[in-house]
């Protein structure tokens, strides 16, 4: 097994924090063995590694076994789209989406929501609508679905594929586009109002090559949104690659340029047709490009086994039809374990024992810091008694929170108190839950202190 200086093993260190050192704080710079799953390997640099999931495959034990073992982020492949969630106007249907969301969350995984507004996979009733009626129906859909899943979604693809292919660099014609050019920002504002805790992403394909007109057009929209305060937190690059659409040589430049606008970048639907070492090298390049960009926060592949893919004949995924790891899997895992010149990660553990029962709780923070910004992931671990609720005090002396997930917060700088949201209040004895936040400036010296309630 390979050793990396970037691997941080938290569990044994938390175990060394005994009752005798309550209130103590320690900075960890440990090395440990390389991670053996995609999710754990990505987590070493504060990133996630996800997959698209189909609800009708959750009963397949090979499929679910790989899902549970390897991935820590999940996207519903079709089940959260407009036709699935609102088959009749104002009648919402969440059965299959809930199956995916609940399976993921029961396994401690996060969920990317896909997608609130899109010209494709609209329900029949919407396809023939236009004008104000369509605009209102779209906004109602965004509001209802984002509200239903409030607090459960790490990031929403608020709008999907709204730009045209080709050299024109403009919007795609669609019934939604014909309601007015401001339909995208209207959707983002509705999504923010409905779920203020979710990151809001614009997601598209053929936006990987920096020189393409479509990439430039999306870039200009994000730049415009940032300059006018339209709520947008991330850009998703679907990254469906094959011989007609290879991984561009300037892919990392594209990721970096979007990130420089002040948004996270996520690789949201990765698949690369091919086989053997060529495919493995392409996957390695994509992974390394993300690792090299501090605000590239995670990678999602568009399916688990080749046979699960929408492009199955191109064998574009990391596992073969029998569920065996392919060369591409190993190249991704190795790249993730090798890390990149991205953020530096430090882990601080502070323990306090407070609240009812002898158990108390422990909070530790894993900090990805880069020049000008950071992502902090805080782990709350129950002591010898189960938690029914918790709060964590942090100090942010030289930074400002710009976004957070899976916790309520009292402010954005200085002394901040974080508390559980409804779904992560209960933590069994000895087990953990996580919340996180990102910010500008420095995240050093957070010194998390946990109080059980
Ligand atoms: O087309 C690949 C992806 C491009 N970006 C947006 C993604 O949402 C999109 O995903 C694909 C799914 O992987 C397919 O599974 O979206 C397709 C539809 O646009 C999905 O295909 C549909 C089939 O067209 C339907 O006939 C089928 O009923 O999948 C449905 C459910 O299996």
XYZ file of C-alpha atoms and ligand atoms in Angstrom:
485
model
C 0.000 0.000 0.000
C 1.185 3.437 -0.883
C 1.965 6.141 1.674
C 0.971 9.710 1.034
C 1.707 12.785 3.035
C -1.781 14.076 2.306
C -3.634 11.276 4.015
C -5.125 12.246 7.329
C -6.375 9.514 9.583
C -8.811 10.993 12.024
C -10.325 7.994 13.762
C -7.291 6.805 15.728
C -6.515 10.358 16.744
C -9.999 10.997 18.028
C -9.657 7.750 19.930
C -6.611 9.130 21.732
C -8.605 12.072 23.048
C -9.765 10.695 26.347
C -11.743 12.195 29.181
C -8.437 13.162 30.742
C -7.841 15.793 28.069
C -11.288 17.293 27.822
C -11.037 20.763 26.406
C -7.671 20.074 24.857
C -6.921 20.997 21.312
C -4.487 19.332 19.006
C -3.325 19.920 15.478
C -2.889 16.831 13.401
C -0.354 16.424 10.645
C -0.493 12.675 10.438
C 0.347 10.449 7.541
C -1.467 7.213 6.966
C -1.966 4.532 4.389
C -3.444 5.498 1.041
C -7.222 5.309 0.904
C -8.742 2.265 -0.791
C -12.055 3.675 -2.027
C -12.839 6.590 -4.322
C -14.825 8.471 -1.682
C -12.195 8.117 1.013
C -9.411 9.019 -1.410
C -11.223 12.162 -2.558
C -12.033 13.118 1.040
C -8.321 13.430 1.820
C -8.356 16.755 -0.012
C -11.853 17.699 1.134
C -13.462 16.608 -2.093
C -16.224 14.105 -2.817
C -16.479 11.322 -5.354
C -19.996 10.589 -6.524
C -22.058 8.627 -8.982
C -25.403 8.794 -10.729
C -27.840 6.267 -9.269
C -30.977 4.731 -10.777
C -33.749 3.856 -8.301
C -34.665 0.657 -10.122
C -31.166 -0.737 -9.554
C -31.065 -0.327 -5.784
C -32.239 -3.936 -5.389
C -29.193 -5.201 -7.303
C -26.739 -6.187 -4.562
C -23.653 -5.904 -6.768
C -24.690 -2.391 -7.756
C -25.585 -1.295 -4.231
C -22.474 -2.933 -2.806
C -20.222 -0.846 -5.038
C -22.316 2.258 -4.418
C -22.080 1.946 -0.654
C -18.392 1.111 -0.666
C -16.967 3.581 -3.151
C -19.028 6.764 -3.384
C -19.874 9.549 -0.949
C -22.093 11.683 -3.198
C -25.140 10.594 -5.153
C -27.081 12.094 -8.087
C -30.438 10.689 -9.180
C -29.940 9.805 -12.841
C -33.544 10.581 -13.833
C -35.736 10.544 -10.722
C -35.518 14.223 -9.729
C -36.151 15.588 -13.211
C -39.275 17.594 -13.949
C -41.190 14.770 -15.620
C -40.529 12.472 -12.662
C -41.326 14.890 -9.841
C -44.331 16.751 -11.322
C -46.009 14.334 -13.744
C -49.273 16.316 -13.537
C -49.298 20.014 -12.868
C -49.174 20.649 -9.129
C -49.158 16.933 -8.331
C -45.744 16.056 -7.073
C -44.325 12.572 -7.041
C -41.200 11.841 -5.031
C -41.266 8.057 -4.567
C -38.274 7.091 -6.695
C -36.334 10.224 -5.831
C -36.893 9.551 -2.135
C -35.666 5.991 -2.553
C -32.360 7.344 -3.815
C -32.115 10.198 -1.313
C -32.953 7.975 1.649
C -30.568 5.225 0.599
C -27.787 7.762 0.223
C -28.439 9.554 3.498
C -28.831 6.311 5.440
C -25.336 5.484 4.241
C -23.994 8.910 5.232
C -23.691 10.114 1.651
C -24.596 13.543 0.351
C -26.909 14.225 -2.585
C -26.605 16.435 -5.650
C -30.049 17.410 -6.915
C -30.540 17.048 -10.683
C -32.271 19.046 -12.119
C -34.864 21.712 -11.292
C -35.326 23.354 -14.706
C -34.432 21.949 -18.117
C -35.758 22.130 -21.662
C -35.688 18.309 -21.814
C -37.559 15.655 -19.834
C -40.384 18.071 -19.176
C -43.712 16.492 -18.295
C -46.217 16.483 -21.144
C -48.348 19.199 -19.616
C -45.393 21.582 -19.542
C -44.086 20.885 -23.030
C -46.859 22.809 -24.716
C -46.966 25.717 -22.308
C -45.576 29.155 -23.028
C -45.326 32.703 -21.756
C -46.318 33.720 -18.248
C -48.136 30.463 -17.563
C -44.968 28.468 -18.301
C -42.735 30.858 -16.372
C -44.975 30.568 -13.329
C -45.237 26.804 -13.665
C -41.437 26.516 -13.862
C -40.940 28.759 -10.830
C -43.580 26.836 -8.900
C -41.783 23.599 -9.771
C -38.425 24.951 -8.596
C -39.975 26.231 -5.367
C -41.941 23.093 -4.577
C -39.184 20.585 -5.271
C -36.411 22.579 -3.602
C -38.665 23.155 -0.590
C -39.557 19.472 -0.334
C -35.859 18.562 -0.240
C -34.728 21.564 1.816
C -31.789 20.673 4.032
C -31.124 17.384 2.245
C -29.349 18.552 -0.894
C -25.677 19.511 -1.057
C -26.016 21.178 -4.448
C -28.826 21.616 -6.957
C -28.432 21.717 -10.704
C -30.914 24.578 -10.820
C -30.763 24.977 -14.576
C -29.438 22.350 -16.958
C -28.166 22.730 -20.534
C -29.556 26.172 -21.367
C -26.870 27.141 -23.897
C -26.678 26.265 -27.582
C -23.953 24.140 -29.124
C -21.877 25.453 -31.972
C -20.099 28.684 -32.649
C -22.889 31.127 -31.877
C -22.342 31.326 -28.154
C -25.954 32.008 -27.300
C -28.828 30.498 -25.411
C -30.531 27.335 -26.594
C -33.970 27.929 -27.997
C -36.621 26.305 -25.818
C -40.058 26.994 -24.430
C -38.377 28.188 -21.215
C -35.977 30.499 -23.080
C -38.930 32.004 -24.931
C -40.418 33.130 -21.611
C -37.612 35.702 -21.466
C -33.833 35.739 -21.122
C -34.107 36.224 -17.369
C -35.651 32.771 -16.823
C -32.362 31.336 -15.554
C -31.808 33.952 -12.875
C -35.464 33.737 -11.887
C -35.002 30.001 -11.347
C -31.871 30.587 -9.242
C -33.624 33.161 -7.070
C -36.560 30.824 -6.493
C -34.203 27.985 -5.580
C -32.281 30.151 -3.102
C -35.481 31.239 -1.415
C -36.687 27.638 -1.166
C -33.451 26.067 0.127
C -30.909 28.633 1.315
C -28.543 25.858 2.455
C -28.037 24.199 -0.907
C -25.338 25.252 -3.323
C -26.917 26.385 -6.565
C -25.245 25.233 -9.780
C -25.558 25.859 -13.487
C -24.861 22.541 -15.267
C -24.019 21.896 -18.922
C -22.104 19.734 -21.429
C -19.599 20.768 -24.095
C -18.349 23.422 -21.717
C -15.015 21.685 -21.067
C -12.916 23.341 -23.781
C -12.032 26.879 -22.813
C -11.887 28.017 -26.438
C -15.432 26.916 -27.306
C -18.060 29.593 -27.784
C -20.455 27.685 -25.531
C -17.940 27.640 -22.680
C -17.350 31.350 -23.101
C -21.065 32.071 -23.133
C -21.656 30.178 -19.877
C -18.645 31.928 -18.365
C -20.089 35.328 -19.259
C -23.428 34.412 -17.709
C -21.796 33.339 -14.437
C -19.656 36.482 -14.439
C -22.786 38.575 -14.979
C -24.671 36.733 -12.204
C -21.807 37.278 -9.763
C -21.569 40.964 -10.647
C -25.321 41.517 -10.151
C -25.718 39.365 -7.048
C -27.822 36.660 -8.692
C -27.390 33.689 -6.332
C -25.072 31.137 -7.955
C -22.532 29.011 -6.105
C -21.217 26.509 -8.584
C -20.798 25.482 -12.180
C -21.214 21.851 -13.195
C -19.217 20.534 -16.126
C -20.931 17.335 -17.218
C -17.810 16.101 -19.021
C -19.170 13.360 -21.271
C -16.111 12.443 -23.341
C -15.526 10.203 -26.356
C -13.464 10.261 -29.535
C -15.636 12.998 -31.045
C -15.455 15.005 -27.864
C -12.122 14.186 -26.204
C -10.796 15.571 -22.928
C -9.533 18.981 -24.073
C -5.918 19.948 -23.426
C -7.114 23.117 -21.698
C -9.582 21.366 -19.376
C -7.805 22.486 -16.199
C -7.744 26.051 -17.527
C -11.505 25.898 -17.953
C -12.019 24.647 -14.395
C -9.687 27.309 -13.023
C -11.242 30.146 -14.983
C -14.729 29.320 -13.746
C -13.403 28.970 -10.187
C -11.774 32.369 -10.476
C -15.241 33.887 -10.835
C -15.841 32.934 -7.193
C -17.870 29.771 -7.700
C -17.175 26.134 -6.948
C -16.621 23.897 -9.932
C -17.900 20.340 -9.994
C -17.441 17.597 -12.563
C -20.998 16.344 -12.576
C -21.556 13.558 -15.112
C -18.150 12.208 -16.014
C -17.845 9.324 -18.430
C -15.097 8.660 -20.962
C -15.654 6.104 -23.698
C -12.813 3.699 -24.428
C -10.899 0.960 -22.680
C -7.584 -0.043 -21.186
C -4.703 2.317 -20.638
C -5.989 5.055 -22.959
C -9.213 5.334 -21.028
C -7.287 5.110 -17.740
C -5.008 7.980 -18.772
C -7.942 10.151 -19.738
C -9.624 9.522 -16.393
C -6.344 10.320 -14.650
C -6.059 13.634 -16.503
C -9.550 14.681 -15.555
C -8.984 13.731 -11.914
C -5.666 15.554 -11.765
C -7.204 18.641 -13.335
C -9.826 18.776 -10.593
C -7.238 18.216 -7.871
C -5.157 21.062 -9.233
C -8.002 23.549 -8.885
C -8.746 24.379 -5.262
C -12.409 25.112 -5.893
C -13.017 21.965 -7.912
C -14.861 20.354 -5.037
C -15.756 16.952 -6.419
C -16.239 14.521 -9.267
C -19.354 12.499 -10.110
C -19.302 9.687 -12.656
C -22.505 9.076 -14.635
C -23.172 5.534 -13.472
C -21.397 2.663 -11.743
C -20.809 -0.247 -14.170
C -20.375 0.074 -17.924
C -23.695 -1.708 -18.311
C -25.411 0.975 -16.234
C -24.329 3.743 -18.595
C -26.540 5.702 -20.990
C -23.672 4.999 -23.395
C -23.149 1.352 -22.394
C -21.637 0.346 -25.735
C -18.808 2.820 -25.177
C -17.833 1.160 -21.846
C -17.259 4.625 -20.361
C -17.270 3.926 -16.606
C -14.942 2.695 -13.839
C -16.417 -0.788 -13.251
C -17.098 -3.445 -15.881
C -20.421 -5.190 -16.303
C -19.612 -7.715 -13.588
C -18.697 -4.975 -11.117
C -14.931 -5.504 -11.335
C -12.609 -2.500 -11.097
C -11.186 -1.413 -14.450
C -7.792 0.141 -15.159
C -9.588 3.474 -15.198
C -10.696 2.878 -11.604
C -7.118 2.334 -10.467
C -5.872 5.408 -12.270
C -8.512 7.568 -10.604
C -7.837 6.094 -7.161
C -4.089 6.587 -7.529
C -4.535 10.157 -8.739
C -6.793 10.951 -5.796
C -4.324 9.402 -3.355
C -1.423 11.317 -4.863
C -3.391 14.513 -4.320
C -2.494 17.680 -6.131
C -1.118 21.134 -5.541
C -4.541 22.036 -4.222
C -5.583 23.059 -0.741
C -3.576 22.152 2.315
C -5.522 20.107 4.819
C -5.101 20.309 8.546
C -7.250 18.666 11.144
C -7.868 20.177 14.549
C -9.633 18.304 17.288
C -11.162 19.960 20.297
C -13.150 18.103 22.892
C -15.679 19.424 25.328
C -18.066 17.488 27.479
C -21.285 19.283 28.077
C -24.997 18.761 28.357
C -26.949 15.878 29.809
C -25.452 12.477 30.368
C -21.827 11.543 30.704
C -21.238 11.190 26.990
C -20.746 14.701 25.655
C -19.511 15.140 22.146
C -16.349 15.833 20.191
C -15.973 18.207 17.281
C -13.112 18.114 14.837
C -12.530 20.228 11.786
C -10.811 19.322 8.561
C -9.747 22.505 6.814
C -8.928 22.935 3.140
C -7.183 26.271 2.907
C -6.036 27.994 -0.230
C -4.946 31.500 -1.014
C -8.029 33.563 -0.275
C -10.519 30.916 0.747
C -11.268 27.705 2.552
C -13.672 24.842 3.028
C -14.123 23.526 6.571
C -15.721 20.147 7.236
C -16.697 19.675 10.870
C -17.272 16.225 12.295
C -19.463 15.937 15.378
C -18.952 12.683 17.243
C -21.202 11.537 20.065
C -19.525 10.355 23.250
C -20.750 7.382 25.234
C -24.388 8.542 25.063
C -26.488 9.254 22.000
C -26.952 12.906 21.046
C -30.471 14.318 20.695
C -29.100 17.609 19.430
C -25.794 19.428 19.363
C -24.136 22.749 18.836
C -20.594 23.635 17.896
C -18.905 26.956 18.665
C -16.189 28.123 16.292
C -14.064 31.238 16.012
C -13.495 32.711 12.572
C -11.127 35.599 13.200
C -9.875 36.329 9.702
C -12.526 35.016 7.378
C -16.179 35.235 6.349
C -18.564 32.362 5.708
C -20.048 32.447 2.201
C -22.017 29.215 2.329
C -22.731 26.301 4.631
C -24.512 22.955 4.655
C -26.110 20.555 7.115
C -26.199 22.989 10.068
C -27.855 26.199 11.198
C -25.474 29.069 11.897
C -25.605 32.184 14.044
C -23.510 34.468 11.850
C -20.774 34.656 9.232
C -17.645 35.728 11.109
C -16.128 35.975 14.571
C -17.785 33.733 17.139
C -20.234 31.513 15.259
C -22.483 28.886 16.782
C -23.567 26.020 14.565
C -26.431 23.740 15.519
C -27.988 20.605 14.141
C -30.696 20.659 11.493
C -33.644 18.294 11.898
C -32.130 15.326 10.126
C -28.784 15.211 11.917
C -29.857 15.970 15.501
C -29.788 12.324 16.571
C -26.360 10.743 16.585
C -25.941 7.304 18.178
C -23.265 6.885 20.859
C -19.802 6.850 19.331
C -21.051 7.766 15.859
C -20.594 10.930 13.840
C -22.308 13.408 11.591
C -20.784 16.172 9.504
C -21.547 19.720 8.488
C -19.472 22.168 6.549
C -18.943 25.657 5.344
C -16.869 27.613 2.904
C -15.561 31.107 3.227
C -13.299 33.877 2.074
C -10.080 34.621 3.913
C -8.536 32.269 6.427
C -10.234 29.412 8.250
C -7.321 28.955 10.651
C -7.984 28.754 14.370
C -11.617 27.633 14.259
C -11.180 25.617 17.481
C -14.518 23.835 17.356
C -16.119 23.124 20.715
C -19.063 20.743 20.819
C -21.944 20.923 23.275
C -24.408 18.064 23.538
C -28.058 18.785 24.148
O -27.904 12.153 -21.651
C -26.954 12.002 -20.647
C -27.115 13.057 -19.582
C -26.817 14.434 -20.153
N -26.885 15.448 -19.131
C -28.113 15.478 -18.364
C -28.476 14.106 -17.817
O -29.699 14.155 -17.158
C -28.496 13.089 -18.919
O -28.857 11.828 -18.330
C -29.571 10.972 -19.147
C -29.815 9.670 -18.417
O -28.566 9.067 -18.148
C -30.650 8.735 -19.270
O -31.031 7.591 -18.502
O -30.790 11.559 -19.509
C -31.509 10.771 -20.434
C -32.738 11.508 -20.909
O -32.442 12.783 -21.348
C -31.889 9.448 -19.787
O -32.511 8.612 -20.722
C -33.819 8.281 -20.443
C -34.422 7.668 -21.684
O -34.372 8.636 -22.715
C -35.806 7.305 -21.416
O -36.339 6.651 -22.551
C -35.903 6.417 -20.212
O -37.240 6.159 -19.856
O -33.889 7.341 -19.376
C -35.191 7.081 -19.014
C -35.212 6.246 -17.746
O -34.457 5.087 -17.921
